[in-house]
Amino acid sequence: MPGAFWIAHVTVTDEEAYMKYAALATDAIAAHGGEFLARGGRAVQKEGRAHPRNVVARFPSVEAAETCYHSDIYQEALSHARGASERDLVIVEALD
């Protein structure tokens, strides 16, 4: 079964609240087999709408990434991100 990528594009509007999200989200992602490949580093926007923060995490499967997203700890994390950021998030299946 191929892995999956969790790709988020984020504009933070409340840094303090968003840091609470980030701490809980880090734990949730690790607990579901995810690992960060990129997390807010330098980005060069070529098309579409730019966000200052871009995150890529790899998961063992689409199902693992979705289970993470729906987990209690990640939903708690999201309670801090809502109102503290503008976010786009997609889960993409990796190639074999």
Short mmCIF file of C-alpha atoms in Angstrom, two decimals, residues 12-92:
data_model
loop_
_atom_site.label_atom_id
_atom_site.label_comp_id
_atom_site.label_asym_id
_atom_site.label_seq_id
_atom_site.Cartn_x
_atom_site.Cartn_y
_atom_site.Cartn_z
CA VAL A 12 -1.24 32.39 10.75
CA THR A 13 -3.30 35.27 12.14
CA ASP A 14 -2.85 34.56 15.89
CA GLU A 15 0.62 33.23 16.64
CA GLU A 16 -0.03 32.36 20.30
CA ALA A 17 -3.14 30.28 19.59
CA TYR A 18 -1.52 28.66 16.56
CA MET A 19 1.44 27.48 18.64
CA LYS A 20 -1.03 25.55 20.82
CA TYR A 21 -2.35 23.94 17.63
CA ALA A 22 1.19 23.11 16.44
CA ALA A 23 2.16 21.38 19.69
CA LEU A 24 -0.92 19.14 19.74
CA ALA A 25 -0.82 18.50 15.97
CA THR A 26 2.82 17.38 16.23
CA ASP A 27 1.83 14.75 18.80
CA ALA A 28 -1.19 13.61 16.76
CA ILE A 29 0.82 13.26 13.55
CA ALA A 30 3.59 11.29 15.26
CA ALA A 31 1.04 9.03 16.99
CA HIS A 32 -0.37 8.07 13.58
CA GLY A 33 2.96 7.26 11.95
CA GLY A 34 3.43 10.65 10.34
CA GLU A 35 6.74 12.44 9.94
CA PHE A 36 7.39 16.00 8.83
CA LEU A 37 9.27 16.52 5.57
CA ALA A 38 8.80 20.30 5.43
CA ARG A 39 7.52 22.64 8.08
CA GLY A 40 7.48 26.36 7.41
CA GLY A 41 10.80 26.61 5.57
CA ARG A 42 11.63 28.72 2.55
CA ALA A 43 9.07 28.48 -0.26
CA VAL A 44 8.95 29.95 -3.76
CA GLN A 45 5.36 30.50 -4.92
CA LYS A 46 4.99 29.97 -8.66
CA GLU A 47 1.22 29.75 -9.11
CA GLY A 48 -1.92 30.25 -7.07
CA ARG A 49 -2.37 31.91 -3.72
CA ALA A 50 0.70 32.17 -1.51
CA HIS A 51 0.72 31.25 2.17
CA PRO A 52 3.72 32.06 4.36
CA ARG A 53 3.74 28.63 6.04
CA ASN A 54 3.75 25.33 4.14
CA VAL A 55 3.83 21.92 5.78
CA VAL A 56 4.36 18.46 4.28
CA ALA A 57 4.10 15.29 6.37
CA ARG A 58 4.41 11.71 5.16
CA PHE A 59 2.08 9.00 6.49
CA PRO A 60 2.11 5.23 5.92
CA SER A 61 -1.24 5.46 4.07
CA VAL A 62 -4.14 7.74 3.18
CA GLU A 63 -6.13 5.91 5.84
CA ALA A 64 -3.52 6.68 8.53
CA ALA A 65 -3.56 10.37 7.56
CA GLU A 66 -7.36 10.47 7.65
CA THR A 67 -7.45 8.64 10.99
CA CYS A 68 -5.02 11.23 12.33
CA TYR A 69 -7.18 14.10 11.07
CA HIS A 70 -10.29 12.67 12.75
CA SER A 71 -8.53 11.72 16.00
CA ASP A 72 -9.54 13.39 19.25
CA ILE A 73 -6.10 14.97 19.75
CA TYR A 74 -5.99 16.45 16.24
CA GLN A 75 -9.53 17.76 16.57
CA GLU A 76 -8.48 19.39 19.85
CA ALA A 77 -5.50 20.89 18.00
CA LEU A 78 -7.84 22.24 15.32
CA SER A 79 -9.87 24.04 17.96
CA HIS A 80 -6.81 26.28 18.43
CA ALA A 81 -6.15 26.72 14.70
CA ARG A 82 -9.68 27.82 13.83
CA GLY A 83 -9.82 31.58 14.11
CA ALA A 84 -6.02 31.70 14.41
CA SER A 85 -5.21 30.81 10.80
CA GLU A 86 -6.38 30.47 7.24
CA ARG A 87 -5.59 26.94 6.07
CA ASP A 88 -5.80 24.67 3.08
CA LEU A 89 -5.14 20.98 3.75
CA VAL A 90 -5.07 18.05 1.34
CA ILE A 91 -4.11 14.40 1.75
CA VAL A 92 -2.52 12.94 -1.39
#
